[in-house]
Amino acid sequence: RKEVEQDPGPFNVPEGATVAFNCTYSNSASQSFFWYRQDCRKEPKLLMSVYSSGNEDGRFTAQLNRASQYISLLIRDSKLSDSATYLCVVNRGTNAGKSTFGDGTTLTVKP
Amino acid sequence: SQTIHQWPATLVQPVGSPLSLECTVEGTSNPNLYWYRQAAGRGLQLLFYSVGIGQISSEVPQNLSASRPQDRQFILSSKKLLLSDSGFYLCAWGHPVREQFFGPGTRLTVL
């Protein structure tokens, strides 16, 4: 079983749709959690951190459920520019600061 | 603000040739540094990480090595490239528990 698992998709949605991505992690000692966005042939870029209380940044909402070891990302009112691969990332919190990346969920927003 | 540089952006090398990829970070001190590889259509695989000058940890056995001669410099090397070394190589920096930030990457094709 992979340490971080994501639904690979692809998710194909029309503009304006709401889409949700899910991610599960297996290491209960994990300390910090993030969502990254990766455009085709580019480096991953931090989208947002994920907190237990949930956090929102504009059209994006991230949730963490430590008991279920589950992370989610909700995108409201999808834009064409949201088309990308979304990576779920879990950090073990050791001095090495190693992060484990999910394989990503691909989103295509269509007009 | 922090900046991370990687070069070259693209590289085509014959099988059996040596490799040297360089990564430098500006605007932060004593960062953790990481080398990842991403095969086409796949997730990120952590290759090496470093918590300080001269300190290198390898995650997977392979044909590659890494060095950290200065606090903000990280080098990925190989004496003889294999076809399987082709991929997108990403350098990242971060601090424990925190998010990581990626350089623009080097796309390596071994022929």
Coordinates of C-alpha atoms in Angstrom, one line a residue, chain B residues 34-94:
Chain B
Y34 CA 16.2 17.4 -1.7
W35 CA 16.6 15.8 -5.1
Y36 CA 13.5 14.2 -6.7
R37 CA 13.0 12.4 -10.0
Q38 CA 9.7 12.3 -11.8
A39 CA 9.3 9.8 -14.7
A40 CA 6.8 10.7 -17.4
G41 CA 3.3 10.6 -16.1
R42 CA 4.4 9.4 -12.7
G43 CA 4.7 10.8 -9.2
L44 CA 7.8 12.3 -7.5
Q45 CA 10.4 9.9 -6.2
L46 CA 12.7 11.2 -3.5
L47 CA 16.3 10.4 -4.4
F48 CA 18.5 12.2 -1.8
Y49 CA 18.1 14.6 1.0
S50 CA 20.6 16.6 3.0
V51 CA 20.2 18.3 6.4
G52 CA 23.6 20.0 6.3
I53 CA 26.9 20.5 4.5
G54 CA 28.4 17.1 3.7
Q55 CA 25.4 15.2 5.0
I56 CA 23.7 13.1 2.4
S57 CA 21.0 10.5 2.8
S58 CA 20.0 8.2 -0.1
E59 CA 16.5 7.0 -0.4
V60 CA 16.8 4.4 -3.1
P61 CA 19.7 2.4 -4.5
Q62 CA 20.6 3.7 -7.9
N63 CA 23.2 4.9 -10.3
L64 CA 23.3 8.4 -8.9
S65 CA 25.1 10.2 -6.1
A66 CA 24.6 13.6 -4.4
S67 CA 26.9 16.1 -2.7
R68 CA 26.4 19.3 -0.7
P69 CA 29.7 21.2 -0.8
Q70 CA 28.2 24.4 0.6
D71 CA 25.1 25.3 2.7
R72 CA 23.0 26.3 -0.3
Q73 CA 24.4 24.2 -3.0
F74 CA 23.3 20.6 -3.9
I75 CA 24.7 18.6 -6.7
L76 CA 23.4 15.4 -8.3
S77 CA 25.9 13.3 -10.2
S78 CA 26.4 10.0 -12.1
K79 CA 29.6 8.5 -13.5
K80 CA 27.7 6.5 -16.2
L81 CA 24.2 7.2 -17.2
L82 CA 21.7 4.5 -17.9
L83 CA 18.6 4.7 -20.1
S84 CA 16.5 4.4 -17.0
D85 CA 18.0 7.6 -15.6
S86 CA 15.8 9.7 -18.0
G87 CA 13.3 11.9 -16.2
F88 CA 12.5 15.2 -14.8
Y89 CA 14.9 16.1 -11.9
L90 CA 13.7 18.5 -9.3
C91 CA 15.6 20.1 -6.5
A92 CA 13.7 21.4 -3.5
W93 CA 14.5 23.2 -0.2
G94 CA 12.5 23.3 3.0

